[in-house]
Amino acid sequence: MQESNAPVLIVGGGPCGLMLAIELGRRGVGALLVDEKPSTAFNPQANATQARTMEHFRRLGFADEVRSLGLPAEFPTDIAYFTRFAQHELARFALPSSRDARAKISGLTGSWSAAELPHRVSQKFVEAVLRRQAEKLPGISVQYGWRLVEFEDTGDDVRCEIECVADGSRRSVRCRYLFGADGARSFVRERLGFGYVGETGVIRDFMGGRMYALYVRCPDFYKLVPHAPAWMNVTFNPERRAFMAAVDGQGEFAFHTQLRPHEEAETLTIRDARRMFQAAVGAPIELEILSRGTWTAGHALVADRFQRGCVLLGGDAVHLFTPAGGLGYNTAVEDAVNAGWKLAAVLKGVADPSLLESYEKERRPLAVRNTGFARRFADSLGLFAPAREIEDDTPEGAGARQAAGAYFAAHARTEFNIPGVTFGGRYDGSPIIVPDGTVPPPDAANTYAPTACPGGRAPHLWLADGRSLYDTFGFEWTLLRLRRDSPVAEDLANAARSLGLDLTMVDIDHPDARDLYEADAALIRPDQIVAWRGTARCKALQVVAKASSAGRQTGQRKRPLSMAVPDHQI
Ligand SMILES: Cc1cc2nc3c(=O)[nH]c(=O)nc-3n(C[C@H](O)[C@H](O)[C@H](O)COP(=O)(O)OP(=O)(O)OC[C@H]3O[C@@H](n4cnc5c(N)ncnc54)[C@H](O)[C@@H]3O)c2cc1C
């Protein structure tokens, strides 16, 4: 059997695996990515790219490319609630189009103090961008049509077997680290014997049970429906509850309805599927069904472990969400961001392998937190059931619609205005965060209080020249010097240099920045998390060594494995 070497074998070419390939490739670390599918997703899948994910895309240089995809630039990204799409509109939460989002963000402060706003775009478009970005990096090989079938962690490396889906031929791959980004039915997780903990099988009137997914083309929708277009369309009636994301603004939709107890997905015909869609529209309308599938709503599950030895896991392989709030793919991307710089630092010999232990310690609590937020959003949406008379042309019907409208107006703000969820995730208690004794603001879904308390996202601000503070950061470590003559900043920079860290010193002469960070200097990690902040001189070498795990190599893993992929064109 032919053998390939790769520093990292990534299993799964969804958002998590592709993002990890980019993070590694951008750092000059080779990786082979295999995915059993023929290519990136055909179905729309996730529909919302949260602001923090967009900030990561900006850091990597392709946020604008992503923002130009999906809906037309002027298409509103509203969330609207109807009895049925062509009948009564109950409530609408207005959100900016992608063109307005670009213009708006530089004027926002407080909870939305950010470099990017969210973007409502189907995952299928994002995956195609991530694939292109990964494929153009030297040392990264992306191979669809191959699946992982075996692996063994020897302690020094991982011996893997991959199989060509088309002809069954096998190759062996020897890698230093195996990363399982292989989704909900993860083979890697299963083989490691990791279980899921949390909640599953929750039944709700909506978003709790068997869901039926249709990817449809219905170009007459916008002619027939008498309401303003929206990105997310939700129906609320006793017969057919559904949510539907606009995919291209031209008539393609990702439609998801909850099956009623008597409906068996396996026996549903195309004609049944059409009827379901038409029932949600509330009018007979022509449509083409591009694909159909089922999935289960009602999970809030997190794996008990994210790593063992030289094998790490991320994305849906270790956390399963009910997609209320749109957090599954975004959490998957952040797993990859977190693992990416750490794997690269270890493989380049800058950091001790123990750095990787911080991956599970940081990401697992975040997965518990985010699945918890999603569960609460799903409860709020799905436990509220429609009154029987909600569609009636009677005073009682009008009253029921008014009550539902008021409910959804409040609910939409809770589920779709979530700066706290997206910016407020923290790594308190991580072994590589240097605490300063301050207490971060409370964790709340709908508000975010910028804070430089170590362990959280670096607070953002727009500079006088119009740049985002983040655009000044280095790709690896950044030392923000907020008072030019700060001796502690000089000490930290010298310590970082002596430990071989790639550090960019950034001087910010802006009184607001000093107030925002409440310190003369802040050490920012490659994933834009504050590792340390301070004003008084400190044991700089210890601070930097703790934050980076540099300079305390234990001598493990002496055998070198080439950083590039020598024979990856399988
Ligand atoms: C209806 C719906 C709506 C959603 N909406 C949102 C949303 O708005 N926002 C959001 O953030 N999330 C949303 N999600 C969730 C989101 O789609 C997932 O969380 C996301 O795809 C996870 O990415 P991943 O890379 O971890 O896994 P996946 O995207 O599942 O990728 C895993 C890949 O691994 C491959 N694979 C599996 N086994 C092997 C093997 N043995 N060898 C090789 N390859 C293998 C698979 O082919 C697959 O391509 C939604 C999900 C659903 C169902």
Coordinates of N, CA, C and O in Angstrom, one line a residue, residues 15 18-19 22-23 26 48-67 116 119 121 125-127 129-130 133 329-330 333-334 337 475 528:
P15 N -17.1 23.1 7.1 CA -16.5 24.3 7.6 C -15.3 24.1 8.6 O -14.3 24.9 8.5
L18 N -12.1 22.6 6.7 CA -11.6 23.5 5.7 C -10.9 24.7 6.4 O -9.8 25.1 6.0
M19 N -11.6 25.2 7.4 CA -11.0 26.3 8.2 C -9.7 25.9 8.8 O -8.7 26.7 8.8
I22 N -6.9 26.0 6.3 CA -6.5 27.4 6.0 C -5.6 27.9 7.1 O -4.5 28.5 6.9
E23 N -6.0 27.7 8.4 CA -5.2 28.2 9.5 C -3.8 27.5 9.5 O -2.8 28.2 9.8
R26 N -1.8 28.7 6.2 CA -1.3 30.1 6.3 C -0.1 30.2 7.2 O 0.7 31.2 7.1
A48 N -26.5 31.2 8.6 CA -26.0 32.4 9.2 C -24.5 32.3 9.6 O -24.1 31.4 10.3
T49 N -23.8 33.3 9.1 CA -22.4 33.4 9.5 C -22.4 34.5 10.5 O -22.7 35.7 10.2
Q50 N -22.0 34.2 11.7 CA -22.1 35.2 12.8 C -20.9 36.2 12.7 O -19.9 35.9 12.0
A51 N -21.1 37.3 13.4 CA -20.1 38.4 13.2 C -18.7 37.9 13.6 O -17.7 38.3 13.0
R52 N -18.6 37.1 14.6 CA -17.2 36.7 15.0 C -16.6 35.8 13.9 O -15.4 35.9 13.7
T53 N -17.4 35.0 13.3 CA -16.9 34.2 12.2 C -16.4 35.1 11.1 O -15.4 34.9 10.4
M54 N -17.2 36.1 10.8 CA -16.8 37.1 9.7 C -15.6 37.8 10.1 O -14.7 38.1 9.2
E55 N -15.3 38.1 11.4 CA -14.1 38.7 11.8 C -12.9 37.8 11.5 O -11.8 38.2 11.2
H56 N -13.1 36.5 11.7 CA -12.0 35.6 11.4 C -11.8 35.5 9.9 O -10.6 35.5 9.5
F57 N -12.9 35.6 9.1 CA -12.7 35.6 7.7 C -11.9 36.9 7.3 O -11.1 36.9 6.4
R58 N -12.2 38.0 8.0 CA -11.5 39.2 7.7 C -10.0 39.1 8.0 O -9.1 39.5 7.3
R59 N -9.7 38.5 9.2 CA -8.3 38.2 9.6 C -7.6 37.4 8.5 O -6.4 37.7 8.2
L60 N -8.3 36.5 7.9 CA -7.7 35.7 6.8 C -7.8 36.3 5.4 O -7.3 35.7 4.5
G61 N -8.5 37.4 5.3 CA -8.5 38.2 4.1 C -9.6 37.9 3.1 O -9.5 38.3 1.9
F62 N -10.6 37.1 3.5 CA -11.7 36.9 2.5 C -13.1 37.2 3.0 O -14.1 36.6 2.5
A63 N -13.2 38.1 4.0 CA -14.6 38.5 4.5 C -15.4 39.1 3.4 O -16.6 38.8 3.3
D64 N -14.8 40.0 2.6 CA -15.5 40.7 1.6 C -16.0 39.7 0.5 O -17.1 39.8 0.0
E65 N -15.2 38.7 0.2 CA -15.6 37.7 -0.8 C -16.8 36.9 -0.2 O -17.8 36.7 -1.0
V66 N -16.8 36.6 1.0 CA -18.0 35.9 1.6 C -19.2 36.8 1.6 O -20.3 36.4 1.3
R67 N -19.0 38.1 2.0 CA -20.1 39.0 2.1 C -20.8 39.2 0.7 O -21.9 39.7 0.6
E116 N -16.9 43.4 11.9 CA -17.8 42.9 10.9 C -19.2 42.7 11.6 O -19.3 42.3 12.7
H119 N -23.4 37.9 8.5 CA -23.8 37.8 7.1 C -24.7 36.6 6.9 O -24.4 35.5 7.4
V121 N -25.8 34.0 4.8 CA -25.4 33.3 3.5 C -25.4 31.8 3.8 O -25.1 31.3 4.9
F125 N -22.2 28.2 -0.1 CA -21.4 29.2 -0.7 C -20.1 29.4 0.1 O -19.1 29.6 -0.5
V126 N -20.2 29.4 1.4 CA -19.1 29.7 2.2 C -18.1 28.5 2.1 O -16.8 28.7 1.9
E127 N -18.6 27.3 2.0 CA -17.7 26.1 1.9 C -16.9 26.2 0.6 O -15.7 25.9 0.6
V129 N -15.9 28.9 -0.9 CA -14.8 29.9 -0.7 C -13.7 29.3 0.1 O -12.5 29.4 -0.2
L130 N -14.1 28.6 1.2 CA -13.1 28.0 2.1 C -12.2 27.0 1.3 O -11.0 26.9 1.5
Q133 N -9.8 28.8 -0.9 CA -8.7 29.4 -0.1 C -7.7 28.4 0.4 O -6.5 28.6 0.4
Y329 N -22.4 25.8 12.9 CA -21.2 26.0 12.0 C -20.3 27.0 12.6 O -19.0 26.9 12.5
N330 N -20.8 28.0 13.2 CA -19.9 29.1 13.8 C -19.1 28.6 14.9 O -17.9 28.9 15.0
V333 N -16.3 26.6 13.3 CA -15.2 27.4 12.8 C -14.3 27.9 13.9 O -13.1 27.9 13.8
E334 N -14.9 28.2 15.0 CA -14.0 28.7 16.1 C -13.2 27.6 16.7 O -12.1 27.8 17.2
V337 N -10.2 27.6 14.5 CA -9.3 28.7 14.7 C -8.5 28.4 15.9 O -7.3 28.7 15.9
F475 N -0.3 38.5 12.2 CA -1.1 37.2 12.0 C -0.9 36.3 13.2 O -1.7 35.4 13.5
Q528 N -6.9 36.3 18.4 CA -7.4 37.6 18.9 C -8.1 37.6 20.3 O -9.0 38.3 20.6

